[in-house]
mmCIF file of C-alpha atoms (C1' of nucleotides) in Angstrom:
data_model
loop_
_atom_site.group_PDB
_atom_site.id
_atom_site.type_symbol
_atom_site.label_atom_id
_atom_site.label_comp_id
_atom_site.label_asym_id
_atom_site.label_seq_id
_atom_site.Cartn_x
_atom_site.Cartn_y
_atom_site.Cartn_z
ATOM 1 C CA MET H 1 103.087 108.604 118.301
ATOM 2 C CA GLN H 2 105.770 110.068 120.514
ATOM 3 C CA PRO H 3 109.461 109.717 119.768
ATOM 4 C CA GLY H 4 111.137 106.838 121.518
ATOM 5 C CA SER H 5 107.987 104.780 121.534
ATOM 6 C CA ASN H 6 108.455 101.365 120.054
ATOM 7 C CA GLU H 7 105.997 102.169 117.350
ATOM 8 C CA ASP H 8 108.889 102.559 114.991
ATOM 9 C CA GLU H 9 110.052 99.021 115.504
ATOM 10 C CA TRP H 10 109.302 98.400 111.860
ATOM 11 C CA LEU H 11 112.506 100.087 110.838
ATOM 12 C CA GLU H 12 114.771 97.742 112.751
ATOM 13 C CA ASP H 13 115.398 94.058 112.295
ATOM 14 C CA CYS H 14 111.841 93.001 112.970
ATOM 15 C CA ALA H 15 109.297 90.884 111.172
ATOM 16 C CA PRO H 16 107.764 93.642 109.036
ATOM 17 C CA ARG H 17 111.205 94.760 107.982
ATOM 18 C CA ARG H 18 112.295 91.286 107.041
ATOM 19 C CA VAL H 19 109.134 90.603 105.142
ATOM 20 C CA LEU H 20 109.686 93.724 103.104
ATOM 21 C CA GLU H 21 113.235 92.677 102.429
ATOM 22 C CA LEU H 22 111.925 89.354 101.256
ATOM 23 C CA PHE H 23 109.871 91.217 98.717
ATOM 24 C CA SER H 24 112.770 93.306 97.574
ATOM 25 C CA THR H 25 114.198 90.279 95.813
ATOM 26 C CA LYS H 26 113.178 90.338 92.209
ATOM 27 C CA TRP H 27 110.822 87.376 91.902
ATOM 28 C CA THR H 28 109.316 86.766 95.316
ATOM 29 C CA SER H 29 105.944 88.382 94.864
ATOM 30 C CA MET H 30 105.579 87.150 91.318
ATOM 31 C CA VAL H 31 106.218 83.567 92.353
ATOM 32 C CA LEU H 32 103.648 83.832 95.122
ATOM 33 C CA HIS H 33 101.134 85.544 92.900
ATOM 34 C CA CYS H 34 101.671 83.010 90.143
ATOM 35 C CA LEU H 35 101.431 80.081 92.519
ATOM 36 C CA GLN H 36 98.141 81.376 93.813
ATOM 37 C CA ALA H 37 96.414 82.986 90.865
ATOM 38 C CA ARG H 38 97.427 80.536 88.187
ATOM 39 C CA HIS H 39 97.760 77.257 90.005
ATOM 40 C CA GLY H 40 95.491 77.434 93.012
ATOM 41 C CA GLY H 41 98.328 77.359 95.489
ATOM 42 C CA GLU H 42 100.200 74.303 94.257
ATOM 43 C CA ALA H 43 102.356 73.588 91.250
ATOM 44 C CA ARG H 44 105.140 71.441 89.947
ATOM 45 C CA SER H 45 108.556 73.031 89.627
ATOM 46 C CA GLY H 46 108.691 72.996 85.857
ATOM 47 C CA VAL H 47 105.162 74.281 85.469
ATOM 48 C CA LEU H 48 105.998 77.164 87.717
ATOM 49 C CA GLU H 49 109.123 77.882 85.736
ATOM 50 C CA ARG H 50 107.191 77.994 82.478
ATOM 51 C CA SER H 51 104.606 80.252 84.071
ATOM 52 C CA LEU H 52 107.226 82.877 84.753
ATOM 53 C CA PRO H 53 108.803 83.866 81.454
ATOM 54 C CA GLY H 54 112.180 85.413 81.993
ATOM 55 C CA ILE H 55 112.990 83.752 85.279
ATOM 56 C CA SER H 56 116.153 81.705 85.419
ATOM 57 C CA ARG H 57 116.098 78.322 87.080
ATOM 58 C CA LYS H 58 118.607 79.544 89.580
ATOM 59 C CA MET H 59 116.366 82.369 90.734
ATOM 60 C CA LEU H 60 113.252 80.219 90.737
ATOM 61 C CA ILE H 61 114.830 77.691 93.094
ATOM 62 C CA GLN H 62 116.533 80.333 95.177
ATOM 63 C CA THR H 63 113.277 82.233 95.612
ATOM 64 C CA LEU H 64 111.389 79.076 96.508
ATOM 65 C CA ARG H 65 114.058 78.223 99.070
ATOM 66 C CA GLU H 66 113.677 81.570 100.777
ATOM 67 C CA LEU H 67 109.923 81.248 100.800
ATOM 68 C CA GLU H 68 110.261 77.760 102.209
ATOM 69 C CA ALA H 69 112.616 78.962 104.924
ATOM 70 C CA SER H 70 110.115 81.671 105.814
ATOM 71 C CA GLY H 71 107.329 79.142 106.102
ATOM 72 C CA LEU H 72 105.313 80.532 103.228
ATOM 73 C CA VAL H 73 105.812 77.629 100.870
ATOM 74 C CA GLU H 74 106.085 73.896 101.326
ATOM 75 C CA ARG H 75 108.166 71.547 99.242
ATOM 76 C CA GLU H 76 107.046 68.024 98.462
ATOM 77 C CA ASP H 77 109.436 65.639 96.797
ATOM 78 C CA HIS H 78 107.664 62.661 95.292
ATOM 79 C CA ASP H 79 110.868 60.650 95.247
ATOM 80 C CA THR H 80 110.350 59.333 91.794
ATOM 81 C CA VAL H 81 112.532 59.072 88.751
ATOM 82 C CA PRO H 82 112.475 61.237 86.890
ATOM 83 C CA PRO H 83 112.165 63.693 89.774
ATOM 84 C CA ALA H 84 108.828 65.336 90.507
ATOM 85 C CA VAL H 85 108.524 68.095 93.066
ATOM 86 C CA ASP H 86 105.507 70.101 94.099
ATOM 87 C CA TYR H 87 105.504 73.476 95.770
ATOM 88 C CA ARG H 88 102.456 74.551 97.711
ATOM 89 C CA LEU H 89 101.454 77.596 99.688
ATOM 90 C CA THR H 90 101.237 77.017 103.429
ATOM 91 C CA PRO H 91 98.322 78.556 105.345
ATOM 92 C CA LEU H 92 100.697 81.350 106.289
ATOM 93 C CA GLY H 93 101.640 81.767 102.658
ATOM 94 C CA THR H 94 98.032 81.875 101.582
ATOM 95 C CA LEU H 95 97.427 84.698 104.018
ATOM 96 C CA MET H 96 100.455 86.539 102.717
ATOM 97 C CA VAL H 97 99.213 86.433 99.164
ATOM 98 C CA GLU H 98 96.126 88.458 99.956
ATOM 99 C CA PRO H 99 97.863 91.819 100.306
ATOM 100 C CA ILE H 100 99.863 91.024 97.192
ATOM 101 C CA GLU H 101 96.723 90.425 95.215
ATOM 102 C CA LEU H 102 95.465 93.768 96.461
ATOM 103 C CA VAL H 103 98.556 95.451 95.094
ATOM 104 C CA TYR H 104 98.014 93.748 91.779
ATOM 105 C CA ALA H 105 94.375 94.697 91.668
ATOM 106 C CA TRP H 106 95.247 98.235 92.576
ATOM 107 C CA ALA H 107 97.951 98.465 89.942
ATOM 108 C CA ARG H 108 95.694 97.026 87.273
ATOM 109 C CA GLU H 109 92.929 99.425 88.167
ATOM 110 C CA ASN H 110 95.136 102.481 88.196
ATOM 111 C CA ALA H 111 97.258 101.505 85.245
ATOM 112 C CA PRO H 112 96.169 104.514 83.173
ATOM 113 C CA ALA H 113 97.071 106.987 85.874
ATOM 114 C CA LEU H 114 100.367 105.261 86.457
ATOM 115 C CA ASP H 115 101.241 105.135 82.782
ATOM 116 C CA ALA H 116 100.381 108.760 82.229
ATOM 117 C CA LEU H 117 102.489 110.018 85.066
ATOM 118 C CA ARG H 118 105.411 107.744 84.582
ATOM 119 C CA THR H 119 106.952 108.866 81.337
ATOM 120 C CA ARG H 120 107.409 112.488 82.261
ATOM 121 C CA PRO H 121 111.078 113.018 83.110
ATOM 122 C CA THR H 122 110.827 113.691 86.829
ATOM 123 C CA SER H 123 109.847 117.272 86.184
ATOM 124 C CA ARG H 124 111.716 119.587 88.452
ATOM 125 C CA ARG H 125 109.831 122.758 87.610
ATOM 126 C CA ARG H 126 111.180 126.285 88.081
ATOM 127 C CA MET K 1 92.432 81.000 83.228
ATOM 128 C CA GLN K 2 93.408 79.220 80.050
ATOM 129 C CA PRO K 3 96.928 79.319 78.673
ATOM 130 C CA GLY K 4 97.502 82.006 76.099
ATOM 131 C CA SER K 5 94.915 84.280 77.605
ATOM 132 C CA ASN K 6 96.227 87.708 78.391
ATOM 133 C CA GLU K 7 95.656 87.039 82.044
ATOM 134 C CA ASP K 8 99.383 86.707 82.446
ATOM 135 C CA GLU K 9 100.035 90.228 81.317
ATOM 136 C CA TRP K 10 101.365 90.899 84.780
ATOM 137 C CA LEU K 11 104.674 89.366 83.885
ATOM 138 C CA GLU K 12 105.436 91.749 81.066
ATOM 139 C CA ASP K 13 106.073 95.454 81.134
ATOM 140 C CA CYS K 14 102.704 96.373 82.523
ATOM 141 C CA ALA K 15 101.475 98.416 85.449
ATOM 142 C CA PRO K 16 101.470 95.637 88.037
ATOM 143 C CA ARG K 17 104.946 94.631 87.037
ATOM 144 C CA ARG K 18 106.264 98.150 87.262
ATOM 145 C CA VAL K 19 104.623 98.740 90.585
ATOM 146 C CA LEU K 20 106.327 95.674 91.952
ATOM 147 C CA GLU K 21 109.625 96.853 90.582
ATOM 148 C CA LEU K 22 109.043 100.145 92.319
ATOM 149 C CA PHE K 23 108.822 98.198 95.530
ATOM 150 C CA SER K 24 111.960 96.261 94.843
ATOM 151 C CA THR K 25 113.978 99.360 95.647
ATOM 152 C CA LYS K 26 115.071 99.248 99.223
ATOM 153 C CA TRP K 27 113.177 102.138 100.802
ATOM 154 C CA THR K 28 110.023 102.657 98.762
ATOM 155 C CA SER K 29 107.522 100.929 100.991
ATOM 156 C CA MET K 30 109.111 102.206 104.160
ATOM 157 C CA VAL K 31 108.953 105.796 102.969
ATOM 158 C CA LEU K 32 105.301 105.402 102.045
ATOM 159 C CA HIS K 33 104.467 103.647 105.271
ATOM 160 C CA CYS K 34 106.333 106.230 107.299
ATOM 161 C CA LEU K 35 104.742 109.122 105.461
ATOM 162 C CA GLN K 36 101.324 107.701 106.161
ATOM 163 C CA ALA K 37 101.546 106.074 109.567
ATOM 164 C CA ARG K 38 103.782 108.583 111.259
ATOM 165 C CA HIS K 39 102.952 111.849 109.584
ATOM 166 C CA GLY K 40 99.431 111.570 108.311
ATOM 167 C CA GLY K 41 100.433 111.709 104.684
ATOM 168 C CA GLU K 42 102.559 114.842 104.711
ATOM 169 C CA ALA K 43 105.988 115.651 106.057
ATOM 170 C CA ARG K 44 108.963 117.887 105.642
ATOM 171 C CA SER K 45 112.044 116.425 104.011
ATOM 172 C CA GLY K 46 114.201 116.507 107.115
ATOM 173 C CA VAL K 47 111.484 115.129 109.344
ATOM 174 C CA LEU K 48 111.071 112.238 106.998
ATOM 175 C CA GLU K 49 114.786 111.645 106.950
ATOM 176 C CA ARG K 50 114.953 111.521 110.734
ATOM 177 C CA SER K 51 112.008 109.164 110.802
ATOM 178 C CA LEU K 52 113.916 106.630 108.778
ATOM 179 C CA PRO K 53 117.075 105.723 110.688
ATOM 180 C CA GLY K 54 119.655 104.281 108.385
ATOM 181 C CA ILE K 55 118.466 105.937 105.195
ATOM 182 C CA SER K 56 120.969 108.076 103.359
ATOM 183 C CA ARG K 57 119.896 111.431 102.027
ATOM 184 C CA LYS K 58 120.672 110.249 98.543
ATOM 185 C CA MET K 59 118.272 107.326 98.793
ATOM 186 C CA LEU K 60 115.596 109.410 100.480
ATOM 187 C CA ILE K 61 115.555 111.940 97.668
ATOM 188 C CA GLN K 62 115.921 109.325 94.977
ATOM 189 C CA THR K 63 113.029 107.318 96.376
ATOM 190 C CA LEU K 64 110.857 110.401 96.665
ATOM 191 C CA ARG K 65 111.643 111.305 93.059
ATOM 192 C CA GLU K 66 110.521 107.921 91.840
ATOM 193 C CA LEU K 67 107.352 108.118 93.864
ATOM 194 C CA GLU K 68 106.750 111.598 92.516
ATOM 195 C CA ALA K 69 107.277 110.419 88.955
ATOM 196 C CA SER K 70 104.781 107.638 89.557
ATOM 197 C CA GLY K 71 102.206 110.069 90.854
ATOM 198 C CA LEU K 72 102.145 108.653 94.357
ATOM 199 C CA VAL K 73 103.763 111.596 96.072
ATOM 200 C CA GLU K 74 103.605 115.334 95.579
ATOM 201 C CA ARG K 75 106.388 117.781 96.192
ATOM 202 C CA GLU K 76 105.775 121.268 97.478
ATOM 203 C CA ASP K 77 108.601 123.746 97.583
ATOM 204 C CA HIS K 78 107.841 126.713 99.837
ATOM 205 C CA ASP K 79 110.468 128.832 98.137
ATOM 206 C CA THR K 80 111.878 130.185 101.343
ATOM 207 C CA VAL K 81 115.364 130.552 102.672
ATOM 208 C CA PRO K 82 116.403 128.396 104.245
ATOM 209 C CA PRO K 83 114.635 125.904 101.980
ATOM 210 C CA ALA K 84 111.513 124.146 103.198
ATOM 211 C CA VAL K 85 109.953 121.337 101.188
ATOM 212 C CA ASP K 86 106.946 119.202 101.966
ATOM 213 C CA TYR K 87 106.151 115.808 100.542
ATOM 214 C CA ARG K 88 102.588 114.610 100.589
ATOM 215 C CA LEU K 89 100.758 111.515 99.449
ATOM 216 C CA THR K 90 98.507 112.028 96.459
ATOM 217 C CA PRO K 91 95.071 110.382 96.441
ATOM 218 C CA LEU K 92 96.630 107.641 94.331
ATOM 219 C CA GLY K 93 99.417 107.294 96.841
ATOM 220 C CA THR K 94 97.011 107.096 99.726
ATOM 221 C CA LEU K 95 95.272 104.225 98.001
ATOM 222 C CA MET K 96 98.562 102.495 97.420
ATOM 223 C CA VAL K 97 99.481 102.609 101.072
ATOM 224 C CA GLU K 98 96.533 100.468 102.084
ATOM 225 C CA PRO K 99 97.919 97.170 100.828
ATOM 226 C CA ILE K 100 101.272 98.071 102.342
ATOM 227 C CA GLU K 101 99.697 98.583 105.722
ATOM 228 C CA LEU K 102 98.093 95.190 105.340
ATOM 229 C CA VAL K 103 101.477 93.619 104.770
ATOM 230 C CA TYR K 104 102.783 95.352 107.857
ATOM 231 C CA ALA K 105 99.831 94.256 109.935
ATOM 232 C CA TRP K 106 100.187 90.742 108.655
ATOM 233 C CA ALA K 107 103.908 90.640 109.361
ATOM 234 C CA ARG K 108 103.428 92.028 112.837
ATOM 235 C CA GLU K 109 100.736 89.514 113.598
ATOM 236 C CA ASN K 110 102.677 86.550 112.315
ATOM 237 C CA ALA K 111 106.031 87.640 113.614
ATOM 238 C CA PRO K 112 106.375 84.621 115.914
ATOM 239 C CA ALA K 113 105.749 82.144 113.119
ATOM 240 C CA LEU K 114 108.103 84.004 110.846
ATOM 241 C CA ASP K 115 110.845 84.186 113.433
ATOM 242 C CA ALA K 116 110.577 80.526 114.300
ATOM 243 C CA LEU K 117 110.805 79.358 110.736
ATOM 244 C CA ARG K 118 113.436 81.735 109.621
ATOM 245 C CA THR K 119 116.551 80.627 111.434
ATOM 246 C CA ARG K 120 116.559 77.029 110.290
ATOM 247 C CA PRO K 121 119.150 76.578 107.562
ATOM 248 C CA THR K 122 116.889 75.846 104.607
ATOM 249 C CA SER K 123 116.603 72.242 105.634
ATOM 250 C CA ARG K 124 116.978 69.972 102.658
ATOM 251 C CA ARG K 125 116.135 66.695 104.292
ATOM 252 C CA ARG K 126 117.272 63.300 103.002
ATOM 253 C "C1'" DC Z 1 112.958 66.874 85.175
ATOM 254 C "C1'" DT Z 2 114.894 69.000 89.242
ATOM 255 C "C1'" DG Z 3 118.385 70.809 90.778
ATOM 256 C "C1'" DT Z 4 123.742 72.504 91.764
ATOM 257 C "C1'" DA Z 5 128.191 74.970 90.719
ATOM 258 C "C1'" DT Z 6 130.878 78.827 88.711
ATOM 259 C "C1'" DC Z 7 131.837 82.804 86.635
ATOM 260 C "C1'" DC Z 8 130.945 87.657 86.219
ATOM 261 C "C1'" DG Z 9 128.811 92.060 84.688
ATOM 262 C "C1'" DC Z 10 125.815 95.524 86.179
ATOM 263 C "C1'" DC Z 11 123.857 98.651 89.420
ATOM 264 C "C1'" DG Z 12 121.766 99.573 93.908
ATOM 265 C "C1'" DC Z 13 123.069 102.003 97.530
ATOM 266 C "C1'" DG Z 14 126.155 103.801 101.152
ATOM 267 C "C1'" DA Z 15 130.018 107.243 102.194
ATOM 268 C "C1'" DT Z 16 131.752 111.497 101.452
ATOM 269 C "C1'" DA Z 17 132.253 116.087 99.887
ATOM 270 C "C1'" DC Z 18 130.259 120.189 97.906
ATOM 271 C "C1'" DT Z 19 126.409 123.922 96.565
ATOM 272 C "C1'" DG Z 20 122.613 127.473 97.174
ATOM 273 C "C1'" DC B 1 117.864 122.809 105.305
ATOM 274 C "C1'" DA B 2 117.374 120.625 100.793
ATOM 275 C "C1'" DG B 3 119.737 118.852 97.234
ATOM 276 C "C1'" DT B 4 123.623 117.295 93.790
ATOM 277 C "C1'" DA B 5 128.083 114.946 92.347
ATOM 278 C "C1'" DT B 6 131.397 111.185 92.592
ATOM 279 C "C1'" DC B 7 133.449 107.146 93.854
ATOM 280 C "C1'" DG B 8 133.429 102.390 95.001
ATOM 281 C "C1'" DC B 9 132.082 98.002 96.667
ATOM 282 C "C1'" DG B 10 128.946 94.117 97.532
ATOM 283 C "C1'" DG B 11 125.838 91.321 95.838
ATOM 284 C "C1'" DC B 12 121.729 90.348 92.917
ATOM 285 C "C1'" DG B 13 120.847 87.786 89.321
ATOM 286 C "C1'" DG B 14 121.691 86.093 84.297
ATOM 287 C "C1'" DA B 15 124.402 82.648 81.388
ATOM 288 C "C1'" DT B 16 126.376 78.462 81.073
ATOM 289 C "C1'" DA B 17 127.828 73.914 82.144
ATOM 290 C "C1'" DC B 18 127.281 69.861 84.844
ATOM 291 C "C1'" DA B 19 124.805 66.103 87.906
ATOM 292 C "C1'" DG B 20 121.366 62.509 89.643
#
DNA sequence: CTGTATCCGCCGCGATACTG
DNA sequence: CAGTATCGCGGCGGATACAG
């Protein structure tokens, strides 16, 4: 991988970069994971909100909007009163969830190791 | 997955949650990816810094410290003057990189779709 | 029930300067 | 070269109130 090659495109304003930035917002991955693992890829707004204890409505909607704009989630308004809106993973979104689930699985599996090593106060020995 | 089951542990202060929070810091995944993909899992501090255009030294070190505290990265000080320090992925860290690489691969592959859908201004039709 | 509109505190992170 | 110390701002995101 020689210097100057465009192998390091990932550090500029490219797709990988932007995807990562998407995930740097607090709730993105949890919304996706929740949508998939708990509701099979589709859920009503309120249901989703109740599935994510601690999330504010503002952030729920905002996160869903970003996911929608990125083509990972689809919004369906049933045009009823009272309002009823479904959010569903797009095919693209479904693909995206896979790596996320891997991270979850990994974290769950290595929880002991992670817990053990986490509490020590960043030991700078010597 | 019935309600009330502790299947939703992932939303509390558990390993998966904390791992995700780790990744919510700006440079975490990029440092890991860079360490793996560009330097085979081990690199000198300065090399790493130069591999990540735009990163500040403060954030580089801070990120490495967090990764070290989580057991994903190991620090080796060669005790020389001038100083020389290597950072290397632990076995745990190497495992963790896999899902990240998947995300990268996915993002690279779907870049066109992502680009196309990104620029539209969060269309709220009707 | 599904949003939208403000207000605002906290802190992530960049810039800069300094040390061994 | 590797790392620490400070300062400061922008913005993420929570709380609250309001709307259709």
